[in-house]
Short mmCIF file of C-alpha atoms and ligand atoms in Angstrom, two decimals:
data_model
loop_
_atom_site.label_atom_id
_atom_site.label_comp_id
_atom_site.label_asym_id
_atom_site.label_seq_id
_atom_site.Cartn_x
_atom_site.Cartn_y
_atom_site.Cartn_z
CA MET L 43 16.16 52.51 -11.32
CA THR L 44 20.04 54.00 -11.36
CA TRP L 45 20.02 56.40 -8.31
CA PRO L 46 19.89 59.21 -10.57
CA GLU L 47 16.70 58.14 -11.67
CA VAL L 48 15.35 57.83 -8.22
CA GLU L 49 16.47 61.25 -7.49
CA ALA L 50 14.53 62.40 -10.63
CA ALA L 51 11.16 60.62 -9.44
CA ILE L 52 12.07 62.18 -6.09
CA GLY L 53 12.15 65.57 -7.89
CA ASP L 54 8.68 65.21 -9.78
CA GLY L 55 7.21 63.56 -6.82
CA VAL L 56 6.42 60.01 -6.15
CA ASP L 57 2.95 59.48 -4.64
CA ALA L 58 4.07 56.02 -2.65
CA VAL L 59 6.25 53.10 -2.63
CA LEU L 60 5.25 49.72 -2.60
CA ILE L 61 7.19 47.08 -0.47
CA PRO L 62 6.40 43.73 -1.78
CA ILE L 63 6.75 40.86 1.09
CA GLY L 64 7.08 37.19 0.04
CA SER L 65 8.78 34.28 1.72
CA THR L 66 11.10 31.28 0.95
CA GLU L 67 9.14 28.29 1.64
CA GLN L 68 7.97 25.04 0.52
CA HIS L 69 4.49 25.29 -1.76
CA GLY L 70 3.76 21.89 -2.23
CA ARG L 71 4.54 19.52 -4.99
CA HIS L 72 3.64 22.15 -7.65
CA MET L 73 4.79 25.36 -7.01
CA PRO L 74 8.30 27.10 -6.13
CA LEU L 75 9.88 28.16 -3.01
CA ASP L 76 9.74 31.79 -3.96
CA THR L 77 5.56 31.85 -5.04
CA ASP L 78 4.96 34.50 -2.19
CA CYS L 79 7.73 36.98 -3.61
CA PHE L 80 6.53 36.45 -7.24
CA ILE L 81 3.03 37.13 -6.52
CA ALA L 82 4.10 39.79 -4.28
CA ARG L 83 6.26 41.38 -6.40
CA ALA L 84 4.23 40.70 -9.76
CA LEU L 85 1.14 42.57 -8.32
CA CYS L 86 3.19 45.61 -7.36
CA ALA L 87 4.70 45.93 -10.71
CA ARG L 88 1.19 45.24 -12.20
CA ALA L 89 -0.30 47.93 -9.77
CA ALA L 90 2.77 50.25 -10.63
CA GLU L 91 1.72 50.14 -14.40
CA ALA L 92 -1.59 50.94 -13.69
CA ALA L 93 -0.74 53.62 -11.58
CA GLU L 94 0.92 55.41 -14.30
CA GLN L 95 -1.57 54.97 -16.55
CA ASP L 96 -3.87 57.03 -14.22
CA GLY L 97 -1.26 59.66 -13.96
CA VAL L 98 -0.39 58.23 -10.13
CA SER L 99 3.52 57.88 -9.64
CA VAL L 100 4.27 54.68 -7.75
CA LEU L 101 8.04 52.98 -7.16
CA VAL L 102 8.40 49.56 -6.22
CA ALA L 103 11.07 48.53 -3.82
CA PRO L 104 13.03 45.27 -3.40
CA THR L 105 11.17 42.34 -2.52
CA LEU L 106 11.61 41.12 1.12
CA ASN L 107 12.28 37.63 0.04
CA VAL L 108 13.09 35.72 3.51
CA THR L 109 10.34 36.24 6.31
CA LEU L 110 8.63 34.21 8.87
CA SER L 111 8.82 30.56 7.46
CA TRP L 112 9.76 28.34 10.64
CA TYR L 113 6.70 26.36 10.65
CA HIS L 114 8.16 25.33 6.78
CA MET L 115 11.36 24.35 8.06
CA GLN L 116 10.96 20.38 7.83
CA PHE L 117 10.63 21.01 3.91
CA PRO L 118 14.05 21.12 2.19
CA GLY L 119 14.82 24.86 0.78
CA SER L 120 12.69 26.88 3.06
CA MET L 121 14.20 29.43 4.92
CA ARG L 122 13.27 31.72 7.68
CA LEU L 123 14.11 34.91 9.52
CA SER L 124 13.46 34.61 13.35
CA THR L 125 10.34 36.81 14.65
CA THR L 126 12.34 39.64 16.37
CA THR L 127 14.78 39.72 13.04
CA PHE L 128 12.03 40.35 10.48
CA LEU L 129 10.47 43.00 12.85
CA GLN L 130 13.77 44.99 12.79
CA VAL L 131 14.16 44.22 9.32
CA PHE L 132 10.81 45.51 8.06
CA ARG L 133 11.68 48.55 10.55
CA GLU L 134 15.13 49.27 8.58
CA ILE L 135 13.96 49.24 5.03
CA CYS L 136 11.00 51.70 6.34
CA ASP L 137 13.53 53.44 7.72
CA SER L 138 15.37 53.94 4.67
CA LEU L 139 12.89 54.69 2.43
CA VAL L 140 11.58 57.62 4.70
CA HIS L 141 15.68 58.88 5.03
CA HIS L 142 15.09 59.73 1.05
CA GLY L 143 12.00 61.36 1.47
CA PHE L 144 9.45 58.48 0.33
CA GLU L 145 6.31 59.37 2.58
CA ASN L 146 3.83 57.46 1.51
CA LEU L 147 4.71 53.38 2.19
CA VAL L 148 2.55 50.57 1.06
CA ALA L 149 3.96 46.94 2.19
CA VAL L 150 1.97 44.64 -0.28
CA ASN L 151 2.24 40.97 1.71
CA GLY L 152 2.10 37.71 0.23
CA HIS L 153 2.42 35.22 2.87
CA GLY L 154 -0.10 34.68 5.48
CA GLY L 155 2.71 33.60 8.16
CA ASN L 156 3.67 37.35 7.86
CA VAL L 157 -0.08 38.99 9.06
CA ALA L 158 0.17 38.88 13.01
CA ALA L 159 4.04 40.19 12.62
CA LEU L 160 3.34 43.13 9.46
CA THR L 161 0.14 44.26 11.88
CA VAL L 162 2.21 44.63 14.87
CA ALA L 163 4.73 46.10 12.95
CA VAL L 164 2.71 48.53 11.11
CA ASN L 165 1.30 49.72 14.21
CA HIS L 166 4.51 49.97 16.39
CA TYR L 167 5.80 52.26 13.59
CA LEU L 168 3.22 54.60 14.02
CA GLU L 169 3.75 54.26 17.67
CA THR L 170 7.16 55.53 17.60
CA THR L 171 7.78 57.36 14.62
CA GLY L 172 4.72 58.95 13.82
CA ARG L 173 4.36 57.79 10.62
CA ARG L 174 2.09 55.36 8.65
CA VAL L 175 2.66 52.45 6.58
CA PHE L 176 -0.58 50.63 5.04
CA LEU L 177 -0.50 46.77 4.71
CA VAL L 178 -2.40 45.22 1.77
CA GLN L 179 -2.75 41.76 1.76
CA TRP L 180 -4.34 40.22 -1.41
CA TRP L 181 -6.78 37.50 0.63
CA ASP L 182 -7.95 40.87 2.27
CA LEU L 183 -8.17 43.28 -0.65
CA ALA L 184 -10.09 40.63 -2.88
CA ALA L 185 -12.18 39.07 -0.21
CA ASP L 186 -15.32 39.76 -2.15
CA VAL L 187 -14.10 37.76 -5.43
CA LEU L 188 -12.14 35.19 -3.07
CA ALA L 189 -16.21 34.61 -1.68
CA ASP L 190 -16.56 32.26 -4.93
CA VAL L 191 -13.62 30.35 -3.82
CA GLU L 192 -14.85 27.08 -2.15
CA GLY L 193 -12.01 25.12 -0.16
CA PRO L 194 -10.35 26.75 2.90
CA MET L 195 -7.54 29.29 2.19
CA ILE L 196 -4.52 28.20 3.90
CA HIS L 197 -1.55 27.35 2.30
CA ALA L 198 -0.72 26.36 -1.51
CA GLU L 199 -4.29 25.61 -2.20
CA GLU L 200 -6.92 26.64 -4.51
CA ALA L 201 -6.64 30.20 -4.53
CA GLU L 202 -3.10 30.87 -4.19
CA THR L 203 -2.30 28.54 -6.90
CA SER L 204 -5.07 30.26 -9.18
CA LEU L 205 -3.34 33.47 -8.29
CA ALA L 206 0.14 32.05 -9.04
CA LEU L 207 -1.05 30.65 -12.29
CA ALA L 208 -2.41 33.86 -13.77
CA LEU L 209 0.40 35.95 -12.70
CA GLY L 210 2.91 33.26 -14.53
CA GLN L 211 4.66 31.40 -11.84
CA ARG L 212 5.62 28.21 -12.74
CA VAL L 213 3.34 25.61 -11.46
CA ILE L 214 3.50 21.58 -12.19
CA VAL L 215 -0.14 21.12 -12.40
CA ASP L 216 0.18 17.49 -12.48
CA GLU L 217 1.51 17.83 -8.97
CA ALA L 218 -1.40 19.95 -7.62
CA ALA L 219 -2.95 18.05 -4.29
CA ARG L 220 -5.24 17.74 -1.81
CA ASP L 221 -3.74 17.95 1.72
CA ALA L 222 -5.04 18.64 5.61
CA TYR L 223 -8.37 19.85 3.49
CA ASP L 224 -9.51 20.41 7.36
CA ARG L 225 -6.96 21.88 8.73
CA GLY L 226 -8.14 21.61 12.55
CA THR L 227 -8.88 17.90 11.92
CA ALA L 228 -5.46 17.35 10.36
CA VAL L 229 -4.03 19.00 13.52
CA ARG L 230 -6.15 16.41 15.72
CA GLU L 231 -5.34 13.13 13.64
CA ALA L 232 -1.64 14.25 14.03
CA GLY L 233 -1.91 14.10 17.67
CA LEU L 234 -0.88 17.73 18.17
CA PRO L 235 -2.84 20.12 20.78
CA TRP L 236 -5.97 20.95 19.57
CA THR L 237 -9.48 22.60 19.99
CA SER L 238 -12.73 22.39 17.99
CA LEU L 239 -13.20 26.14 18.40
CA GLY L 240 -9.55 27.22 16.85
CA LYS L 241 -9.52 29.31 13.83
CA TYR L 242 -7.85 27.29 11.42
CA GLY L 243 -8.51 29.36 8.25
CA MET L 244 -8.23 32.46 6.99
CA ARG L 245 -11.83 32.85 6.56
CA HIS L 246 -13.07 30.99 9.70
CA ALA L 247 -16.25 32.33 10.85
CA GLY L 248 -18.42 32.75 14.01
CA PRO L 249 -16.88 32.41 17.66
CA GLY L 250 -13.19 31.26 17.44
CA VAL L 251 -10.12 30.78 19.16
CA VAL L 252 -6.65 32.04 17.81
CA VAL L 253 -4.07 29.23 17.61
CA PRO L 254 -0.53 29.12 16.45
CA MET L 255 0.64 27.33 13.12
CA ASP L 256 1.84 23.72 13.75
CA MET L 257 4.89 22.29 11.60
CA LEU L 258 3.38 21.83 8.32
CA GLY L 259 5.24 18.39 7.94
CA ASP L 260 3.36 17.11 10.71
CA ILE L 261 -0.12 17.59 9.08
CA THR L 262 0.63 17.50 5.26
CA PRO L 263 2.82 15.45 3.86
CA SER L 264 2.70 17.38 0.15
CA GLY L 265 2.98 21.04 2.26
CA VAL L 266 -0.19 22.10 0.62
CA VAL L 267 -3.27 22.79 3.19
CA GLY L 268 -6.33 22.94 1.40
CA ASP L 269 -7.10 22.01 -2.27
CA ALA L 270 -4.95 22.60 -5.03
CA THR L 271 -6.50 20.47 -7.81
CA LEU L 272 -9.37 23.23 -7.47
CA ALA L 273 -6.95 26.07 -8.99
CA ARG L 274 -7.96 27.62 -12.10
CA ARG L 275 -6.27 30.59 -14.33
CA GLU L 276 -9.68 31.96 -14.68
CA THR L 277 -10.00 32.33 -10.86
CA GLY L 278 -6.53 34.14 -10.52
CA GLU L 279 -7.07 36.52 -13.15
CA ARG L 280 -10.32 37.54 -11.43
CA ILE L 281 -8.04 38.18 -8.27
CA ILE L 282 -6.11 40.21 -9.90
CA SER L 283 -8.45 42.18 -11.75
CA ALA L 284 -9.77 43.27 -8.20
CA LEU L 285 -6.78 43.84 -6.77
CA VAL L 286 -4.60 45.75 -9.51
CA PRO L 287 -7.12 49.12 -9.44
CA ARG L 288 -7.62 48.64 -5.58
CA ILE L 289 -3.87 49.10 -4.93
CA VAL L 290 -3.44 52.29 -7.01
CA GLN L 291 -6.60 53.55 -4.75
CA VAL L 292 -4.51 52.97 -2.07
CA CYS L 293 -1.35 54.89 -3.16
CA ARG L 294 -3.55 57.69 -4.72
CA GLU L 295 -5.53 58.28 -1.41
CA MET L 296 -2.79 58.04 0.75
CA SER L 297 -0.76 60.69 -1.40
CA GLU L 298 -4.28 63.28 -1.37
CA LYS L 299 -3.84 62.95 2.77
CA GLU L 300 -2.66 66.97 2.50
CA GLU L 301 -5.03 68.37 -0.39
ZN1 ZN R 191 2.34 31.17 -0.01
#
């Protein structure tokens, strides 16, 4: 958009601004480094289009492309911000949007490695500015659909590859691998500190212990953690069908707060 177009949109009333948050990091041998950026941006674009049909005005901010990927740095091309820099960048992006009068900000995160920091970031933003930023993450927002996905959800596996396929990312299907399928076991076999009670997957049920990420080059030769060979475009399409109207719903409800 040009600045006069942004000015006009503000004049007409913007219900919410989506902030896509990706990462630049290895995604196995079968997907490009920008996969998380691609997914976050594509979901935001689709949600903004669907919102327009619904009479909800949603803008999409530029994608935050480089984030918390320190544990991918053994793989060529991965890039990282330190956690403290990332928190500061996120805050200054929100501050910039607030400066122009955008009241309702929704971060749309495509990278599991950002979850802990973004959860801190949105809480800290409210603590220090009195403003709420909501955080949307596709694995949470489509949790019901993802219950059908068989394997673990960690990195570049069945669910993420399915979503990438359905959104039109470049996927080299023949290179899809199954690696470190049981991440806890892979960590133990690599001789790294390990606990049988560790929460090694995003869907850990029952009693568990939070463990930090391990350098992925130590536990997976391809970079995949899970099973990318199970990926199907149809699975991705079902995830998208659940996600898009829910992102629109978040934007609509957020903008109705004072009515
Ligand atoms: Zn990813």
